[in-house]
Short mmCIF file of N, CA, C and O and ligand atoms in Angstrom, two decimals:
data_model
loop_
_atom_site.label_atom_id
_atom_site.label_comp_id
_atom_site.label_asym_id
_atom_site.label_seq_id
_atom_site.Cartn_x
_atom_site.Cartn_y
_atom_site.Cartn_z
N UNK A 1 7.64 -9.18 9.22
CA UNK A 1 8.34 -8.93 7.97
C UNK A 1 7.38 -9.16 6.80
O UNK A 1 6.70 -10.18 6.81
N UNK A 2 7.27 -8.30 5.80
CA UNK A 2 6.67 -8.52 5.00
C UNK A 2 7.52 -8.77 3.13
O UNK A 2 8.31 -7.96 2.65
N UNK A 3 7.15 -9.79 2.58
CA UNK A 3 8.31 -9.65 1.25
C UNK A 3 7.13 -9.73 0.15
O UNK A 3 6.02 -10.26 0.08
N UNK A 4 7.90 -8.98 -0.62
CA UNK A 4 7.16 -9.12 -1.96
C UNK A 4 7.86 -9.57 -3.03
O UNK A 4 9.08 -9.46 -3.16
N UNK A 5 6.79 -10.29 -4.11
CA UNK A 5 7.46 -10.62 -4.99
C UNK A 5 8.18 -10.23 -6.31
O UNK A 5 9.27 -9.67 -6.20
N UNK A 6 7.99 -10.32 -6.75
CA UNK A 6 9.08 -9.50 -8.03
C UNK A 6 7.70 -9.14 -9.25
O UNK A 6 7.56 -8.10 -9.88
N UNK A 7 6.93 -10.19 -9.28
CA UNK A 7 5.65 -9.68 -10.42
C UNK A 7 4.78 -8.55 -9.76
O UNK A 7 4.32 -7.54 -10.29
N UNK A 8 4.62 -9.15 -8.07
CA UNK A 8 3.47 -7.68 -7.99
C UNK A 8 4.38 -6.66 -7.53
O UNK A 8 4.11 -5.51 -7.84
N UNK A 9 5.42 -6.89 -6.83
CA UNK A 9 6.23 -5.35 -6.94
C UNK A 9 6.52 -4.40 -8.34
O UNK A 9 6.52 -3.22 -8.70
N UNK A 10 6.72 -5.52 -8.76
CA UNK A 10 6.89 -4.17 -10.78
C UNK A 10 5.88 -3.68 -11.14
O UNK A 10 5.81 -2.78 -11.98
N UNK A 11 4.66 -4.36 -10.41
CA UNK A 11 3.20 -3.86 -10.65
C UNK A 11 2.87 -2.56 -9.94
O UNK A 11 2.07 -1.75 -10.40
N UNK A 12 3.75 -2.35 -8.41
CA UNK A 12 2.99 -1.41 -7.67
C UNK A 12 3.93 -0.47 -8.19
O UNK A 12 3.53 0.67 -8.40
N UNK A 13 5.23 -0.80 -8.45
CA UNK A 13 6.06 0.69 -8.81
C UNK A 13 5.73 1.05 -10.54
O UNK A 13 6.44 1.90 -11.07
N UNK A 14 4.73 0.45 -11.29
CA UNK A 14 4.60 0.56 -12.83
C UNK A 14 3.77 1.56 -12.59
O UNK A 14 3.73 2.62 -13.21
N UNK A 15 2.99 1.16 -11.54
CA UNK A 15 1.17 1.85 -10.97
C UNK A 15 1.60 3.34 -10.44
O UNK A 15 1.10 4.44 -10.67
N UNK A 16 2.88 2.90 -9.52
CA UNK A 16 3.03 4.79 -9.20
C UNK A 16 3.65 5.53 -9.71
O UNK A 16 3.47 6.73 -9.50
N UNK A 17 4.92 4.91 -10.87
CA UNK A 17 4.94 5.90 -11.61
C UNK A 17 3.56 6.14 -12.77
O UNK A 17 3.07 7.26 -12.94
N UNK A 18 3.32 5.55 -13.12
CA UNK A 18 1.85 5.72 -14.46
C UNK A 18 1.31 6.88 -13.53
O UNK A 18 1.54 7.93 -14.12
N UNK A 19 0.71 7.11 -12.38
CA UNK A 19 0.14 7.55 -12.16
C UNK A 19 0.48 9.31 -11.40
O UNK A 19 -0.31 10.25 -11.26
N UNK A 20 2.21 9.20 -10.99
CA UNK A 20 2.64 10.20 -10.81
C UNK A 20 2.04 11.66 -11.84
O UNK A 20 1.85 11.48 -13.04
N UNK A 21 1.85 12.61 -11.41
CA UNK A 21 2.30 13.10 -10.01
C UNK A 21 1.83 13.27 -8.88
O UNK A 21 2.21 13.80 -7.84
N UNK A 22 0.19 12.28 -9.53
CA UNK A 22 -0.91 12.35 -8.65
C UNK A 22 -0.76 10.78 -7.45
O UNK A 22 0.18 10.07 -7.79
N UNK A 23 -1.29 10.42 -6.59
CA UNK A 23 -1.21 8.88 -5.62
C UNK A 23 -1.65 7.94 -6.26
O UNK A 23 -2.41 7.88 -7.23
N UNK A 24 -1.17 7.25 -5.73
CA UNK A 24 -1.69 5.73 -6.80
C UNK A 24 -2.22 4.90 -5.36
O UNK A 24 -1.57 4.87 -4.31
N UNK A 25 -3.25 4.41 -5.55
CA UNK A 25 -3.09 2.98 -4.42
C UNK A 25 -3.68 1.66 -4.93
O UNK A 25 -4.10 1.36 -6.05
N UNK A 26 -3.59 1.01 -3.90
CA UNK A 26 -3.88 -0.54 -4.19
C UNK A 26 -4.30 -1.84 -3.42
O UNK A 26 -4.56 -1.63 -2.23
N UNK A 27 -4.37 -2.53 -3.64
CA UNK A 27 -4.40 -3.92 -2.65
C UNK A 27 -3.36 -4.50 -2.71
O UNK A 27 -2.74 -4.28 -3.74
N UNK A 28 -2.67 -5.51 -1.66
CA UNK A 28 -1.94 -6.46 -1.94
C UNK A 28 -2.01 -7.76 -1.38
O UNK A 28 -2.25 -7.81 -0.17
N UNK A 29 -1.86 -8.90 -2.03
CA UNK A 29 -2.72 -10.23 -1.78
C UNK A 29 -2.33 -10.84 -1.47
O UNK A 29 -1.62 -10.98 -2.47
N UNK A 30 -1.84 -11.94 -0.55
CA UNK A 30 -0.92 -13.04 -0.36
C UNK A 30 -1.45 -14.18 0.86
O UNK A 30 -2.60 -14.57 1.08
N UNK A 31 -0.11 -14.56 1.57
CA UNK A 31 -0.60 -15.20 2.58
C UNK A 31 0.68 -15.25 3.62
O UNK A 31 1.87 -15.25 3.29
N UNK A 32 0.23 -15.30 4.71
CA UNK A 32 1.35 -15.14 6.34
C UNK A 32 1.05 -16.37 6.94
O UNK A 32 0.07 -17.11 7.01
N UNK A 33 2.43 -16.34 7.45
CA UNK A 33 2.56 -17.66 8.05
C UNK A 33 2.49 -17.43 9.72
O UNK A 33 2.67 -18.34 10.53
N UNK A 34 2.19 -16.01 10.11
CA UNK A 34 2.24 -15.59 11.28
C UNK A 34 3.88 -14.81 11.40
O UNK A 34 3.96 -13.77 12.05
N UNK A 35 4.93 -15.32 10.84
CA UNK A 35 5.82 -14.44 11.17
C UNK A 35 6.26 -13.32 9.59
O UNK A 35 6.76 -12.20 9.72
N UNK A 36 5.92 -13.97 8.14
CA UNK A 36 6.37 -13.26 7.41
C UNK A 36 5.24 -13.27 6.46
O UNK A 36 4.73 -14.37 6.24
N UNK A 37 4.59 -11.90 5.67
CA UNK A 37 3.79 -12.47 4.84
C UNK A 37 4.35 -12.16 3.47
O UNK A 37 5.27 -11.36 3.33
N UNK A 38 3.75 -12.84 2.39
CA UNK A 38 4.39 -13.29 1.43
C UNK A 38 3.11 -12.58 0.45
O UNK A 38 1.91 -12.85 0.45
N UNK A 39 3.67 -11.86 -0.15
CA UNK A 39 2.21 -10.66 -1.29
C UNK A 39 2.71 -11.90 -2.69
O UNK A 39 3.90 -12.04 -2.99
N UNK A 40 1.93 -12.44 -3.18
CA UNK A 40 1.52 -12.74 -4.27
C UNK A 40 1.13 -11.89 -5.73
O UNK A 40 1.67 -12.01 -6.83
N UNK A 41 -0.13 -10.89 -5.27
CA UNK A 41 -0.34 -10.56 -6.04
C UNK A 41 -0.96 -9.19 -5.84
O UNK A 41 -1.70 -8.98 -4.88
N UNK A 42 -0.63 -8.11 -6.85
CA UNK A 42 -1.15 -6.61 -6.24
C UNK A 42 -2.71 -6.11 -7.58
O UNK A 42 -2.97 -6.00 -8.78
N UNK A 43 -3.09 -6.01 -6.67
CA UNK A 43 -4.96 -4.99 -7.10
C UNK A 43 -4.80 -3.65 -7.35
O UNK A 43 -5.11 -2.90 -6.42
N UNK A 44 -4.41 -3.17 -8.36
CA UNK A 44 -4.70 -1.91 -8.51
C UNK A 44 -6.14 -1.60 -7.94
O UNK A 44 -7.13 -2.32 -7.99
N UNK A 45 -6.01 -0.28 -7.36
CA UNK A 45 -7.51 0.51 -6.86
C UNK A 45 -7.64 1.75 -7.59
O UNK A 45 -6.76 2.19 -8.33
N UNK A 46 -8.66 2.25 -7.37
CA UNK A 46 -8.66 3.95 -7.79
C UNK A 46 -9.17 4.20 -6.63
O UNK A 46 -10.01 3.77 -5.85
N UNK A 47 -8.03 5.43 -6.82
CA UNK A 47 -7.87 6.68 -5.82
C UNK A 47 -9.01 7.81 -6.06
O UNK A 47 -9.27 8.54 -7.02
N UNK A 48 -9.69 7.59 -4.54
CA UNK A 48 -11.45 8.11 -4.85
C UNK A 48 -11.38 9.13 -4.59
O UNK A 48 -12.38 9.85 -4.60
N UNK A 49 -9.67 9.75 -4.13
CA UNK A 49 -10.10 11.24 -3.42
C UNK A 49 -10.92 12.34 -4.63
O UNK A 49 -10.75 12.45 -5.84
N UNK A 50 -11.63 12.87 -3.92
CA UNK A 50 -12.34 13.97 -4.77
C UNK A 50 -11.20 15.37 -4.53
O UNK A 50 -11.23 16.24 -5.41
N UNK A 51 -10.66 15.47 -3.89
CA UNK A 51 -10.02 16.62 -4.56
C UNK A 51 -8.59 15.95 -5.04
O UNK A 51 -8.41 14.81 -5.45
N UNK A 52 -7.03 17.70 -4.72
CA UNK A 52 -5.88 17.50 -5.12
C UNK A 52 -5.22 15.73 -4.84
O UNK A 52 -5.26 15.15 -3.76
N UNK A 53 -4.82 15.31 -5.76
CA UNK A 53 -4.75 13.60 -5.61
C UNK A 53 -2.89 14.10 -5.70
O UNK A 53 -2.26 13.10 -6.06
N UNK A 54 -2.40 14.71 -5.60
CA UNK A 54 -0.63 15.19 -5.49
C UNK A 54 -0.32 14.65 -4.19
O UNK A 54 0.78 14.11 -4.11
N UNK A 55 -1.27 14.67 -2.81
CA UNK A 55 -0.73 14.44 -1.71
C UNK A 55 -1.92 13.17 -0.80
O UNK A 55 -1.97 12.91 0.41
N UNK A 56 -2.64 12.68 -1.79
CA UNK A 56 -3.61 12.34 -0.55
C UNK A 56 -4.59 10.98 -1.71
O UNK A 56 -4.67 11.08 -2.94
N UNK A 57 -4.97 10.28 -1.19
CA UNK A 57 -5.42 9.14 -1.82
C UNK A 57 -6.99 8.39 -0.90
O UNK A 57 -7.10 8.32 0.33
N UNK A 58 -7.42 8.21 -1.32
CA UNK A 58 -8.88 7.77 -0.40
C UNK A 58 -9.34 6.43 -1.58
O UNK A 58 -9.43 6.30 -2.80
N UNK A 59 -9.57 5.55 -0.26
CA UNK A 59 -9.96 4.02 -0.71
C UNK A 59 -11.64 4.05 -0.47
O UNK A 59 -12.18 4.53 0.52
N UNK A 60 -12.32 3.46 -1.57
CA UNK A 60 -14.06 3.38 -1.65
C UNK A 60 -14.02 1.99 -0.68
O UNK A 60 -13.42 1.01 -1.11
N UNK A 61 -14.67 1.96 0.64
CA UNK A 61 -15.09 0.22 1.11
C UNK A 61 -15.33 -0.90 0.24
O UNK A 61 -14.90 -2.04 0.40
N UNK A 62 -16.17 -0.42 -0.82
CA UNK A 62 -16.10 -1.33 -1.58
C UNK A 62 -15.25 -2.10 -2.24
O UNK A 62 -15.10 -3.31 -2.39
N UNK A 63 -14.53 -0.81 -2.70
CA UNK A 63 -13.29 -1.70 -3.47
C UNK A 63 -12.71 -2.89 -2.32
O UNK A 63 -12.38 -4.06 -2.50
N UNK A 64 -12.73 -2.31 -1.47
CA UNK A 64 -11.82 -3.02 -0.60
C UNK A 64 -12.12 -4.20 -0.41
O UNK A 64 -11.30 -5.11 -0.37
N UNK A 65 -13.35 -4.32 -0.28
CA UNK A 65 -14.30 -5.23 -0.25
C UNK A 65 -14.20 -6.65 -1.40
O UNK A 65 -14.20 -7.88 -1.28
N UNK A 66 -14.13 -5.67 -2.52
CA UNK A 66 -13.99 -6.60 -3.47
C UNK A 66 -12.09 -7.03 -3.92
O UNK A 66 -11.81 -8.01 -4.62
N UNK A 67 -11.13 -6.16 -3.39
CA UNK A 67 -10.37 -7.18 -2.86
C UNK A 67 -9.87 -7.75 -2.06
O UNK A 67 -8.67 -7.98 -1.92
N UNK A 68 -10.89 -8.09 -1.33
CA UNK A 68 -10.69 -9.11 -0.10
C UNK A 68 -11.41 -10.11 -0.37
O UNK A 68 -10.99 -11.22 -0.06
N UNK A 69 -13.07 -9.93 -1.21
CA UNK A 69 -13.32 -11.12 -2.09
C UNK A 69 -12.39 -11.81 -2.85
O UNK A 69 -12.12 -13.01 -2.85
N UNK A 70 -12.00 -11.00 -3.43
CA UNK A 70 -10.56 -11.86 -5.07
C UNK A 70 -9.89 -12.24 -4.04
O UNK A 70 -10.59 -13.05 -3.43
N UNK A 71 -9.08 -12.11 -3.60
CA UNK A 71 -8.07 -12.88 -2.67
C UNK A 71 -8.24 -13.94 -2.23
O UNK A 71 -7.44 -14.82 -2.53
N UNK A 72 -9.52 -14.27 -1.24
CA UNK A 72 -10.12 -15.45 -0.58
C UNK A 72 -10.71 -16.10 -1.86
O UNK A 72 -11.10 -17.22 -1.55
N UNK A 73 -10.92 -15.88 -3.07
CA UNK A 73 -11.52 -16.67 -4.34
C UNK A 73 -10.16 -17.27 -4.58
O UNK A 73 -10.13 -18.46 -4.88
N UNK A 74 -8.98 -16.56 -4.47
CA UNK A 74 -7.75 -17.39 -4.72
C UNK A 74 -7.06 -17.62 -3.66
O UNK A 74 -5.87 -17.30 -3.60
N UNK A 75 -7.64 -18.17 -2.74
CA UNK A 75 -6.43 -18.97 -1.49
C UNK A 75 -5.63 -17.62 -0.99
O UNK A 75 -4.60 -17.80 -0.33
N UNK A 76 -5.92 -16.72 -1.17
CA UNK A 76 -4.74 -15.69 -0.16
C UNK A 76 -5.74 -14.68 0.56
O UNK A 76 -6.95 -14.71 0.29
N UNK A 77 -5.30 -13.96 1.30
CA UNK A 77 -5.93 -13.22 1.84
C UNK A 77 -5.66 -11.57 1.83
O UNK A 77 -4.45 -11.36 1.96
N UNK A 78 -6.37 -10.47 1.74
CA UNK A 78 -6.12 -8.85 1.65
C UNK A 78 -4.84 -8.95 3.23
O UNK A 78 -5.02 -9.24 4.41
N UNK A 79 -3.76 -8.61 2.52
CA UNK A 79 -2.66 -8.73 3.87
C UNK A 79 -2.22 -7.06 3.84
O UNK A 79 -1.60 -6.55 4.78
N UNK A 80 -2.66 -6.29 2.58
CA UNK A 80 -2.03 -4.79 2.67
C UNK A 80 -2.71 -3.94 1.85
O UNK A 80 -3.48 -4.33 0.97
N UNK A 81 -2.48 -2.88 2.07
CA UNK A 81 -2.29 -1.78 1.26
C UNK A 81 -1.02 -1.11 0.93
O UNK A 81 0.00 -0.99 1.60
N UNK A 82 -1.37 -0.60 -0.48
CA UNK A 82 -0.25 0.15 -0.86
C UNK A 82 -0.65 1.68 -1.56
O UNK A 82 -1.73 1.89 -2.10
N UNK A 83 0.24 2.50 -1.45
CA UNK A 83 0.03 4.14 -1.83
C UNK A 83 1.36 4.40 -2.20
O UNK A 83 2.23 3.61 -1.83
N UNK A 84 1.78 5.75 -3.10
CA UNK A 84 2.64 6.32 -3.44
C UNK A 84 2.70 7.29 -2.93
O UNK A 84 1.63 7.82 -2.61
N UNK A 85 4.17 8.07 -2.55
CA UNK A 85 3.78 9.39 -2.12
C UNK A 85 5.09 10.15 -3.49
O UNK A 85 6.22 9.71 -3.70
N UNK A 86 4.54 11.11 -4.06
CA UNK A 86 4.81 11.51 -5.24
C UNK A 86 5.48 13.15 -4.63
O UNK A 86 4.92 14.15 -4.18
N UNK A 87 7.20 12.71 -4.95
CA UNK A 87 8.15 14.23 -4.82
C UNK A 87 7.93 14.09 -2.87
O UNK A 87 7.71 15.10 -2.19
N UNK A 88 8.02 12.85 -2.32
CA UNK A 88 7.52 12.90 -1.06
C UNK A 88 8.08 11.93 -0.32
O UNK A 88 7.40 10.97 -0.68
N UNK A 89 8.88 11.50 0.51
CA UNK A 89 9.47 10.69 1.53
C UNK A 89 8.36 9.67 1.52
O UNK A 89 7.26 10.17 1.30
N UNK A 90 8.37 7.72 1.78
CA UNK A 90 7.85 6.94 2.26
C UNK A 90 7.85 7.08 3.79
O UNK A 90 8.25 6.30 4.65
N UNK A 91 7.30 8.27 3.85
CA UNK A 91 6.79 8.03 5.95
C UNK A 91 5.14 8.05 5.89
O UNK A 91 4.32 8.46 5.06
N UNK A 92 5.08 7.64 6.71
CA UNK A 92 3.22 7.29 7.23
C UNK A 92 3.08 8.77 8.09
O UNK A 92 3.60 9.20 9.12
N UNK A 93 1.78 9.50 6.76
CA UNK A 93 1.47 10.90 7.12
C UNK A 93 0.73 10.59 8.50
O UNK A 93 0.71 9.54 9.14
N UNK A 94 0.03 12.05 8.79
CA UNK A 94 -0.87 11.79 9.61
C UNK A 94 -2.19 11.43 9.21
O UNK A 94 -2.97 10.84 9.95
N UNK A 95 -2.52 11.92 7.66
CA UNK A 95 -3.68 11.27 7.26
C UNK A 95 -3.49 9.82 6.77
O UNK A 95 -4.44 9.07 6.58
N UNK A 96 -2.45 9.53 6.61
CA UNK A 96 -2.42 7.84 6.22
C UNK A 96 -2.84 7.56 7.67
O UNK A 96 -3.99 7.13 7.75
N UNK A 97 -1.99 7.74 9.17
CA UNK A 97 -2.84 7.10 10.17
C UNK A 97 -4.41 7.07 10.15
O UNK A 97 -5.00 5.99 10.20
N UNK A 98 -4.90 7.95 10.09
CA UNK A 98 -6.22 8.23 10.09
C UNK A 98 -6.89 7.26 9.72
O UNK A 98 -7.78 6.67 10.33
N UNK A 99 -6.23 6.98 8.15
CA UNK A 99 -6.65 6.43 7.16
C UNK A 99 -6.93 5.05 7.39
O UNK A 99 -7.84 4.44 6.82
N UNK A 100 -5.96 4.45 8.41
CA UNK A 100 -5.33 3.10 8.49
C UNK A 100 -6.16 1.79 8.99
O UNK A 100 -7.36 1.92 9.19
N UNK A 101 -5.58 0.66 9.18
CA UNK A 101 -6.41 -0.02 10.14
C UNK A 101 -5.09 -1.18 10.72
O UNK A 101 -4.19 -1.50 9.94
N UNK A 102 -5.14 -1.62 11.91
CA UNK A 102 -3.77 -2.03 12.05
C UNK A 102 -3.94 -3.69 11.86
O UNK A 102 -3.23 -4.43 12.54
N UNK A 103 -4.72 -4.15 11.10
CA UNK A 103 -4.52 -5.17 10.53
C UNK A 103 -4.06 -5.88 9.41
O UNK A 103 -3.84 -7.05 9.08
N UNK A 104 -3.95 -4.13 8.71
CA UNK A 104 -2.92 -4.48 7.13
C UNK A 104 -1.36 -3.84 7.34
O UNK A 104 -1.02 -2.97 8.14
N UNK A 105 -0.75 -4.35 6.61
CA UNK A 105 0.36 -3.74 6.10
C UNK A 105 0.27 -2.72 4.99
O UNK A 105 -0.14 -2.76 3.84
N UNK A 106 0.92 -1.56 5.93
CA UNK A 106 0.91 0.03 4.93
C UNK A 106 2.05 0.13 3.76
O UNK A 106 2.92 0.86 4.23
N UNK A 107 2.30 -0.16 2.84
CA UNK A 107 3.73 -0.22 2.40
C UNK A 107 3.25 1.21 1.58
O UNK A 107 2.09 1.51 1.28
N UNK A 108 4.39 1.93 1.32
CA UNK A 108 4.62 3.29 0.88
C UNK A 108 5.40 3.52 -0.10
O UNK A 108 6.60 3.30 0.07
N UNK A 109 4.92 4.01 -1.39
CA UNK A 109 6.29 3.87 -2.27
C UNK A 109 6.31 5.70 -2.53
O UNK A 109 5.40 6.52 -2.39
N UNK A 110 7.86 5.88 -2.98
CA UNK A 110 8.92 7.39 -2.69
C UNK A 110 8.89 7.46 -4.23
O UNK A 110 9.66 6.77 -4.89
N UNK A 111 7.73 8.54 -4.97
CA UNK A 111 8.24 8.58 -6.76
C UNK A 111 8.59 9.46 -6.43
O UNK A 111 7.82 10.27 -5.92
N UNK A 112 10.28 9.78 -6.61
CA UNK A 112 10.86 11.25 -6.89
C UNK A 112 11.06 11.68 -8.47
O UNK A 112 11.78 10.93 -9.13
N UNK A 113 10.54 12.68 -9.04
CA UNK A 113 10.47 13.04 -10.17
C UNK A 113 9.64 12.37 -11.20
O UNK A 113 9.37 12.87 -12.29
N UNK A 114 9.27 11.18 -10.78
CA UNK A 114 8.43 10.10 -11.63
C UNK A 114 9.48 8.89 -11.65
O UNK A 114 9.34 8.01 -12.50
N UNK A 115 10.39 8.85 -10.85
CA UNK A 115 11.09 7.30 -11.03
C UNK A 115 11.01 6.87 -9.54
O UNK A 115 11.13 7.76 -8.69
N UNK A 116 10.80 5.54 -9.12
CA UNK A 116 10.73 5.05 -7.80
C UNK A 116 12.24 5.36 -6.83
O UNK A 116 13.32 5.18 -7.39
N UNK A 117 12.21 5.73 -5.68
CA UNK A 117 13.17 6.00 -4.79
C UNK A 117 13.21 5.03 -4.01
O UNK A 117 14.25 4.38 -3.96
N UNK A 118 12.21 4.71 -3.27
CA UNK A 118 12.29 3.99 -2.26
C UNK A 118 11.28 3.56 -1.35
O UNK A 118 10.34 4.34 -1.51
N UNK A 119 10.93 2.53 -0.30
CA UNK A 119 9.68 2.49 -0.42
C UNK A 119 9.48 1.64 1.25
O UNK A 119 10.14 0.65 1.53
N UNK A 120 8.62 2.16 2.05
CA UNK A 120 8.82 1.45 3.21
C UNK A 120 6.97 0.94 3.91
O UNK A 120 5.84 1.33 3.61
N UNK A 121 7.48 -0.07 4.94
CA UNK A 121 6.41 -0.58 5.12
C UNK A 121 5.97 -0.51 6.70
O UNK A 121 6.63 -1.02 7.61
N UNK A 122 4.58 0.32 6.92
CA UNK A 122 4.22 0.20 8.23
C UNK A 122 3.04 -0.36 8.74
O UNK A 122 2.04 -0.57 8.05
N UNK A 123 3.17 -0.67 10.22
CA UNK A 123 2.13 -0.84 10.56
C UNK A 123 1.77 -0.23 11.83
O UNK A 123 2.35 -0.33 12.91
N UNK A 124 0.28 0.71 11.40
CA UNK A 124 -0.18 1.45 12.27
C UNK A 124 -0.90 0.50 13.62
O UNK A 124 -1.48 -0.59 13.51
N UNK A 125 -0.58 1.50 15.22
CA UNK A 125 -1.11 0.98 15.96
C UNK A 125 -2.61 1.05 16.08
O UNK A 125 -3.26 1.92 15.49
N UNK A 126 -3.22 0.01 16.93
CA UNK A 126 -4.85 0.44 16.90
C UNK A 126 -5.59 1.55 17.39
O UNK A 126 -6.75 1.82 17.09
N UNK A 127 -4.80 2.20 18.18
CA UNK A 127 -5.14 3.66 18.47
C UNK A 127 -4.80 4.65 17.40
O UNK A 127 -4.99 5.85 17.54
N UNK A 128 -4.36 4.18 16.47
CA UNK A 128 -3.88 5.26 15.21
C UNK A 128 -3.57 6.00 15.32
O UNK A 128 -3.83 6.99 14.65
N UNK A 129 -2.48 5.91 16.67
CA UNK A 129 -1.79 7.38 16.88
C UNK A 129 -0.58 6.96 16.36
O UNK A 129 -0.11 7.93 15.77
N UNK A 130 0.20 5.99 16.26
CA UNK A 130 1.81 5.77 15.53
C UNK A 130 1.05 4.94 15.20
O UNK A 130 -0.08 4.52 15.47
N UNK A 131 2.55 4.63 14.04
CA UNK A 131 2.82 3.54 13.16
C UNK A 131 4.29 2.86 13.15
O UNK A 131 5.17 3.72 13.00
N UNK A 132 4.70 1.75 13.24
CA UNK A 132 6.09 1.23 13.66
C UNK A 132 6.39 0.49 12.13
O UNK A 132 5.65 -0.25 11.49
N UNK A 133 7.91 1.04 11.74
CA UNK A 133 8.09 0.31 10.34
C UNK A 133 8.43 -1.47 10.95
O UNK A 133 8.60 -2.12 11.98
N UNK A 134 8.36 -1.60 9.23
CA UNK A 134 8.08 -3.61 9.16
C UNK A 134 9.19 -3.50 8.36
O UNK A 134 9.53 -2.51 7.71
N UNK A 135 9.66 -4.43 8.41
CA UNK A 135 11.07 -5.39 7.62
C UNK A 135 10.78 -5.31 5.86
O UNK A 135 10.89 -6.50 5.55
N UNK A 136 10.66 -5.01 5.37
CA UNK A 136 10.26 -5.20 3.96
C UNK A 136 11.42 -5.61 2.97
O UNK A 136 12.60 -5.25 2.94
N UNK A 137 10.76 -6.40 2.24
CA UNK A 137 11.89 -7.10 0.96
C UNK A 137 10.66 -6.92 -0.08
O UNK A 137 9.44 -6.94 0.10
N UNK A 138 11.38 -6.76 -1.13
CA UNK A 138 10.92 -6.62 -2.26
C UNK A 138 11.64 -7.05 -3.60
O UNK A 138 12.86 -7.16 -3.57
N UNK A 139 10.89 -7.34 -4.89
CA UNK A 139 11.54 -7.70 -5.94
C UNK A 139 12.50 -8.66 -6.28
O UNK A 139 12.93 -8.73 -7.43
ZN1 LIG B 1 0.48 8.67 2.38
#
């Protein structure tokens, strides 16, 4: 199960609408106790894709890198990622598998028209062929 809190959730849905109609993504920071993790705090990223950004979002290593530094500088650890899918259902595409790694949590947020719908959380297997949804609380 994964819950979020109410400051970085207004953060990730502020981030995908601002950024509608194009993807938004991000980091999200916290800490697990082994059964639930608890997001603290969310990292805006930029979305490196070089082309149409309407359906598709690409993370630089680096960034990633550097938030997984910030996190461990503050006692939590990189527990997720987050993306928007804009005029688009929260399901885990086939390029989000691709994309994935099954040690984070995928959470997905639904901007229909530019206002948040709805928003779900997976986690891909290590063969990155599925992904099984997670319990998510938010706000
Ligand atoms: Zn996606």
């Amino acid at each position: 199960m994964i819950r979020i809190q109410p400051e970085p959730w207004q953060a990730m849905v502020a981030h995908a609408r601002r950024t509608y109609p194009n993807e938004c993504c991000g980091a999200m920071l916290g800490n697990s106790d082994g059964e639930t993790k608890m997001v603290r705090e969310a990292i805006e990223l930029r979305n490196a894709f070089e082309g149409a950004q309407a359906a598709r979002y690409e993370l630089r290593p680096e960034d990633l890198l550097a938030a997984d530094k910030a996190a461990r500088e503050r006692g939590m650890d990189l527990i997720g990622i987050y993306h928007s899918h804009p005029d688009c259902d929260a399901y885990f595409s086939r390029t989000d598998l691709q994309n994935s790694c099954p040690w984070y949590s995928f959470v997905v947020l639904s901007i229909q028209k530019g206002e948040f719908d709805h928003a779900n959380s997976w986690l891909p297997n290590p063969e990155q062929t599925a992904a099984e949804k997670e319990e998510l609380i938010h706000g």
